[in-house]
Amino acid sequence: MREPRYDILFEPVQIGPVTAKNRFYQVPHCTGLGWVRPRMVAALRGMKAEGGWGVVCTEYCSIHPASDDLPHPYASLWDKGDIKSHALMTEQVHEHDALAGVELWVGGSRSSNLFTHETAIDVDSRPNATGVPYQTRAMDKTDIRELRRWHKNAALRAKEAGFDIVYVYATHDYLLSHFLSAQSNNRMDEYGGSLENRVRLVRELIEETKEAVGDSCAVAVRFSAEQGGGGDGNPVIGEHREMLEMLAELPDLWDINIGDYTLEMGVSRFVQEGSLEAYMSYVKSITSKPVVTVGRFTSPDTMVSQVKRGIVDFIGAARPSIADPFLPKKIEQGRLDDIRECIGCNICYSGDSKATPIRCTQNPTISEEWRRGWHPEKIDKKGSDSSVLVIGAGPAGLEAARALGQRGYHVLLAESERELGGRVTRESRLPGLSEWVRVRNHRTQQIHSMTNVEIYLESTMTVDDVLATEVDHVVVATGASWRADGVGLYAEIPISGLDAHEQVFTPDDIMSGHLPTGTTIVYDDDHYYMGSVIAEKLRLESIPVNFVTPNSVVCNWGNMTAEQARVQKRLIDLGVNIIASHRLSSYEGQCAVLNCVYSEKEQNIDIESIVTVTSRHPNDTLFRELQNHKNEQPDSAPKSITRIGDCEAPAIIAGAVFSGHRYARELDTIVNPDARIKYDRVFFEDS
Ligand code: ADP
Ligand code: SF4
């Protein structure tokens, strides 16, 4: 059972008319599911409740078609159909004695309304904040009255859907934050000018929400603790303290955050656990109402400290609840070693960015709860007494071995190297990526406690070695290697000259400690984190670096994980010379030839070395040899030979973990190749 020092985390906390059973609060977070995939999102939220979260909230939930964010899948409470959809969630949340919260949302100039074609409204006629070439209509008094009516009606629908907590969402650069801000609010009426006037709309919405549903629902306000602009760790509180003082006792709960998403939900490369404390430590001195904030909290001791020191009443979490929906239960049951800690990679956020179901590096089951019927903690018992050899202990092989072990199979895990972890072990030694080692640590921790999983280190397997094990099934998880020939997104054929010179390196060389000398080009045609991390590593070794990419920015895919701007800034701060929108055309020893991707204009750069970060080759030789053997001598071959992870198709770490997990789930099951997954459809009846 749990250690007494964590008892405080399991105290009930009253929120207006409702009571949360403990202090674990899943704050509103995106899932890439929203109104588009109601059954998937209901099952995902229900799983959090099953895992012990005392409060489970929706994502941002539109109150009216004038606030539409497609292609990003928001939730909506526009009509009866939406009430039915949300009831799926609240029922599942209530089954586990948790409270369900809904974050009512009005986007203002952040909602492009590309789906509804309604005119977006805001405090003023503002350019669309996401770059869509539209402006909002400046709200007149009628618009304000309408907005208040919409909000109240959405709150009533929320109550009907079974929600216990209804939000007024007044931050994150959405409409209400523009009314609050002296910079964006230029109104001359009673909603602009003085602080009291600018706060008026938020005050009215809180009061009207309470009036409408406050008898049975708590009213929460999501609010920024600071005005912003001070840089990391330097809060500029500005008027926000006064605003909070003016509204302090009005809502039943304060959900406090800051304006800068890239800090609030920053990747671990740049932002550490508990990084909001400096911003919001004053809030509890202003209000007697319960306060929640986030901080990627995974350590129960940090959580206890936050509560004991009077920083928060609730431990808010988005990412830690995604990586481990059962985090509260594990603390409660004293199973701290079983916690699957978030690594702060923000792959989860890329789901919303790409308008696709959320995925997580640590938790391969997220968003598969309804569709594939996957549970993050439970898995079917083995379907036979077969033995399985897993070759390669990177994230794919480790997860396959762990999950097969959990199912009860006899597993042999063979790894060439002296340590487990594959790319995760290697990459976590690069600057800023140390938390990524949690992907390995969680799995090795679990495997070490399983008597049915045998680990063989320093065991490079050949076909003969594999056959000698006489196992029933073989899983080849031998990963992938970075190419040195320059083939990548923008280059379909090898780049001239790279094969003729010695001073050409790949990330695998750098990770093995084999570093270039002299002025170096890091050529990034991969467009995610690796190019910039290699550049950072070389700069920390005092190597002059030119970062060349055909893209117009560094780490373009980092836009999906809310880190691109920070990556670019990091390289600028480190003195990296960034040459964007240029392709590497050839390398002639001491000189690289670059061409502008728009104009083809050529420039030559004198360098000594080059690191190509372009694409990877699957390490599938062993797999193909095994297949050949099976074709030629089927009687002496294992029943099945399967490749997973980067050996099948090089991808992100989340892809490798998913692949390993899926293999383990599907062994000895019948998978219909024509109907692999259920397809969630939108409810349209009654709407
Ligand atoms: P993934 O991301 O797909 O898990 P990784 O590259 O992280 O792939 O891991 C692959 C692992 O496989 C590496 O640790 C590597 O040492 C190991 N490996 C590669 N070839 C063999 C082999 N023939 N026998 C045993 N281990 C191997
Ligand atoms: Fe954490 Fe990464 Fe999972 Fe998001 S995807 S919850 S950041 S481990």
PDB file of C-alpha atoms in Angstrom, residues 300-418:
ATOM      1  CA  PRO A 300       5.017  12.013  -5.933  1.00  0.00           C
ATOM      2  CA  ASP A 301       7.478  13.746  -3.620  1.00  0.00           C
ATOM      3  CA  THR A 302       7.406  16.864  -5.799  1.00  0.00           C
ATOM      4  CA  MET A 303       3.613  16.673  -5.787  1.00  0.00           C
ATOM      5  CA  VAL A 304       3.502  16.474  -2.002  1.00  0.00           C
ATOM      6  CA  SER A 305       5.908  19.379  -1.744  1.00  0.00           C
ATOM      7  CA  GLN A 306       3.737  21.504  -4.042  1.00  0.00           C
ATOM      8  CA  VAL A 307       0.700  20.922  -1.834  1.00  0.00           C
ATOM      9  CA  LYS A 308       2.509  21.249   1.497  1.00  0.00           C
ATOM     10  CA  ARG A 309       4.210  24.470   0.514  1.00  0.00           C
ATOM     11  CA  GLY A 310       0.847  25.944  -0.431  1.00  0.00           C
ATOM     12  CA  ILE A 311       1.515  26.334  -4.151  1.00  0.00           C
ATOM     13  CA  VAL A 312      -1.460  24.244  -5.290  1.00  0.00           C
ATOM     14  CA  ASP A 313      -4.375  22.240  -3.954  1.00  0.00           C
ATOM     15  CA  PHE A 314      -4.576  19.929  -6.958  1.00  0.00           C
ATOM     16  CA  ILE A 315      -1.803  18.259  -8.933  1.00  0.00           C
ATOM     17  CA  GLY A 316      -2.744  19.189 -12.465  1.00  0.00           C
ATOM     18  CA  ALA A 317      -1.548  17.008 -15.294  1.00  0.00           C
ATOM     19  CA  ALA A 318      -1.978  16.594 -18.965  1.00  0.00           C
ATOM     20  CA  ARG A 319       1.135  14.755 -20.181  1.00  0.00           C
ATOM     21  CA  PRO A 320       1.820  12.658 -17.057  1.00  0.00           C
ATOM     22  CA  SER A 321      -1.778  11.425 -17.292  1.00  0.00           C
ATOM     23  CA  ILE A 322      -1.270  10.538 -20.954  1.00  0.00           C
ATOM     24  CA  ALA A 323       1.994   8.679 -20.386  1.00  0.00           C
ATOM     25  CA  ASP A 324       0.494   6.892 -17.402  1.00  0.00           C
ATOM     26  CA  PRO A 325      -3.269   7.044 -16.922  1.00  0.00           C
ATOM     27  CA  PHE A 326      -2.744   4.908 -13.803  1.00  0.00           C
ATOM     28  CA  LEU A 327      -0.254   7.222 -12.114  1.00  0.00           C
ATOM     29  CA  PRO A 328      -2.557   7.998  -9.124  1.00  0.00           C
ATOM     30  CA  LYS A 329      -3.428   4.316  -8.613  1.00  0.00           C
ATOM     31  CA  LYS A 330       0.239   3.366  -8.705  1.00  0.00           C
ATOM     32  CA  ILE A 331       1.085   5.929  -6.029  1.00  0.00           C
ATOM     33  CA  GLU A 332      -1.902   4.787  -3.991  1.00  0.00           C
ATOM     34  CA  GLN A 333      -0.839   1.162  -4.224  1.00  0.00           C
ATOM     35  CA  GLY A 334       2.805   1.920  -3.444  1.00  0.00           C
ATOM     36  CA  ARG A 335       3.887   0.811  -6.915  1.00  0.00           C
ATOM     37  CA  LEU A 336       6.155   3.760  -7.669  1.00  0.00           C
ATOM     38  CA  ASP A 337       8.533   1.648  -9.751  1.00  0.00           C
ATOM     39  CA  ASP A 338       5.702   0.868 -12.136  1.00  0.00           C
ATOM     40  CA  ILE A 339       5.022   4.516 -13.032  1.00  0.00           C
ATOM     41  CA  ARG A 340       5.557   5.192 -16.724  1.00  0.00           C
ATOM     42  CA  GLU A 341       7.017   8.663 -16.559  1.00  0.00           C
ATOM     43  CA  CYS A 342       6.415  11.177 -19.303  1.00  0.00           C
ATOM     44  CA  ILE A 343       9.627  12.004 -21.167  1.00  0.00           C
ATOM     45  CA  GLY A 344       8.544  15.486 -22.287  1.00  0.00           C
ATOM     46  CA  CYS A 345       8.832  14.835 -26.025  1.00  0.00           C
ATOM     47  CA  ASN A 346       5.416  16.332 -26.918  1.00  0.00           C
ATOM     48  CA  ILE A 347       4.578  13.702 -29.499  1.00  0.00           C
ATOM     49  CA  CYS A 348       1.171  13.732 -27.790  1.00  0.00           C
ATOM     50  CA  TYR A 349       0.679  17.344 -28.857  1.00  0.00           C
ATOM     51  CA  SER A 350       1.476  16.489 -32.466  1.00  0.00           C
ATOM     52  CA  GLY A 351      -1.853  14.647 -32.582  1.00  0.00           C
ATOM     53  CA  ASP A 352      -3.722  17.896 -32.141  1.00  0.00           C
ATOM     54  CA  SER A 353      -1.313  19.739 -34.443  1.00  0.00           C
ATOM     55  CA  LYS A 354      -1.899  17.199 -37.207  1.00  0.00           C
ATOM     56  CA  ALA A 355      -5.595  16.707 -36.421  1.00  0.00           C
ATOM     57  CA  THR A 356      -5.043  13.003 -35.791  1.00  0.00           C
ATOM     58  CA  PRO A 357      -5.600  10.743 -32.772  1.00  0.00           C
ATOM     59  CA  ILE A 358      -3.151  11.369 -29.966  1.00  0.00           C
ATOM     60  CA  ARG A 359      -0.196   9.051 -29.563  1.00  0.00           C
ATOM     61  CA  CYS A 360       2.408   8.873 -26.842  1.00  0.00           C
ATOM     62  CA  THR A 361       5.993   7.667 -26.784  1.00  0.00           C
ATOM     63  CA  GLN A 362       5.582   6.038 -23.396  1.00  0.00           C
ATOM     64  CA  ASN A 363       1.978   4.849 -23.631  1.00  0.00           C
ATOM     65  CA  PRO A 364       1.230   3.007 -26.885  1.00  0.00           C
ATOM     66  CA  THR A 365      -2.362   2.379 -25.798  1.00  0.00           C
ATOM     67  CA  ILE A 366      -3.489   6.005 -25.684  1.00  0.00           C
ATOM     68  CA  SER A 367      -6.422   6.619 -28.056  1.00  0.00           C
ATOM     69  CA  GLU A 368      -6.612   2.850 -28.719  1.00  0.00           C
ATOM     70  CA  GLU A 369      -8.831   2.184 -25.695  1.00  0.00           C
ATOM     71  CA  TRP A 370     -12.066   1.999 -27.716  1.00  0.00           C
ATOM     72  CA  ARG A 371     -10.713   1.401 -31.208  1.00  0.00           C
ATOM     73  CA  ARG A 372      -8.427  -1.546 -30.497  1.00  0.00           C
ATOM     74  CA  GLY A 373      -9.683  -2.309 -26.987  1.00  0.00           C
ATOM     75  CA  TRP A 374      -6.245  -1.739 -25.478  1.00  0.00           C
ATOM     76  CA  HIS A 375      -5.843  -1.111 -21.763  1.00  0.00           C
ATOM     77  CA  PRO A 376      -2.627   0.519 -20.534  1.00  0.00           C
ATOM     78  CA  GLU A 377      -2.227  -1.956 -17.683  1.00  0.00           C
ATOM     79  CA  LYS A 378      -4.045  -5.100 -18.741  1.00  0.00           C
ATOM     80  CA  ILE A 379      -3.291  -7.484 -21.563  1.00  0.00           C
ATOM     81  CA  ASP A 380      -4.672 -10.886 -22.523  1.00  0.00           C
ATOM     82  CA  LYS A 381      -2.917 -13.938 -21.200  1.00  0.00           C
ATOM     83  CA  LYS A 382      -0.764 -15.822 -23.697  1.00  0.00           C
ATOM     84  CA  GLY A 383      -2.561 -17.711 -26.442  1.00  0.00           C
ATOM     85  CA  SER A 384      -0.198 -20.693 -26.455  1.00  0.00           C
ATOM     86  CA  ASP A 385       2.922 -22.064 -24.807  1.00  0.00           C
ATOM     87  CA  SER A 386       5.074 -20.741 -27.628  1.00  0.00           C
ATOM     88  CA  SER A 387       8.499 -19.261 -26.990  1.00  0.00           C
ATOM     89  CA  VAL A 388       9.559 -15.997 -28.603  1.00  0.00           C
ATOM     90  CA  LEU A 389      13.010 -14.677 -29.457  1.00  0.00           C
ATOM     91  CA  VAL A 390      13.218 -10.891 -29.651  1.00  0.00           C
ATOM     92  CA  ILE A 391      16.372  -9.691 -31.415  1.00  0.00           C
ATOM     93  CA  GLY A 392      17.369  -6.153 -30.532  1.00  0.00           C
ATOM     94  CA  ALA A 393      16.567  -4.285 -27.323  1.00  0.00           C
ATOM     95  CA  GLY A 394      15.741  -0.817 -28.581  1.00  0.00           C
ATOM     96  CA  PRO A 395      12.326   0.658 -27.784  1.00  0.00           C
ATOM     97  CA  ALA A 396      10.574  -1.763 -30.172  1.00  0.00           C
ATOM     98  CA  GLY A 397      12.279  -4.912 -28.883  1.00  0.00           C
ATOM     99  CA  LEU A 398      12.038  -3.852 -25.245  1.00  0.00           C
ATOM    100  CA  GLU A 399       8.326  -3.090 -25.464  1.00  0.00           C
ATOM    101  CA  ALA A 400       7.658  -6.331 -27.337  1.00  0.00           C
ATOM    102  CA  ALA A 401       9.587  -8.318 -24.730  1.00  0.00           C
ATOM    103  CA  ARG A 402       7.887  -6.498 -21.855  1.00  0.00           C
ATOM    104  CA  ALA A 403       4.362  -6.958 -23.180  1.00  0.00           C
ATOM    105  CA  LEU A 404       4.992 -10.581 -24.271  1.00  0.00           C
ATOM    106  CA  GLY A 405       6.417 -11.199 -20.824  1.00  0.00           C
ATOM    107  CA  GLN A 406       3.324  -9.653 -19.271  1.00  0.00           C
ATOM    108  CA  ARG A 407       1.201 -12.027 -21.337  1.00  0.00           C
ATOM    109  CA  GLY A 408       3.179 -14.921 -19.892  1.00  0.00           C
ATOM    110  CA  TYR A 409       5.192 -16.056 -22.904  1.00  0.00           C
ATOM    111  CA  HIS A 410       8.680 -17.456 -22.509  1.00  0.00           C
ATOM    112  CA  VAL A 411      10.780 -14.676 -24.052  1.00  0.00           C
ATOM    113  CA  LEU A 412      14.458 -14.565 -25.002  1.00  0.00           C
ATOM    114  CA  LEU A 413      15.735 -11.027 -25.584  1.00  0.00           C
ATOM    115  CA  ALA A 414      19.093 -10.858 -27.413  1.00  0.00           C
ATOM    116  CA  GLU A 415      21.015  -7.609 -27.772  1.00  0.00           C
ATOM    117  CA  SER A 416      24.366  -6.958 -29.475  1.00  0.00           C
ATOM    118  CA  GLU A 417      25.428  -4.230 -27.108  1.00  0.00           C
ATOM    119  CA  ARG A 418      26.451  -4.300 -23.472  1.00  0.00           C
TER     120      ARG A 418
END
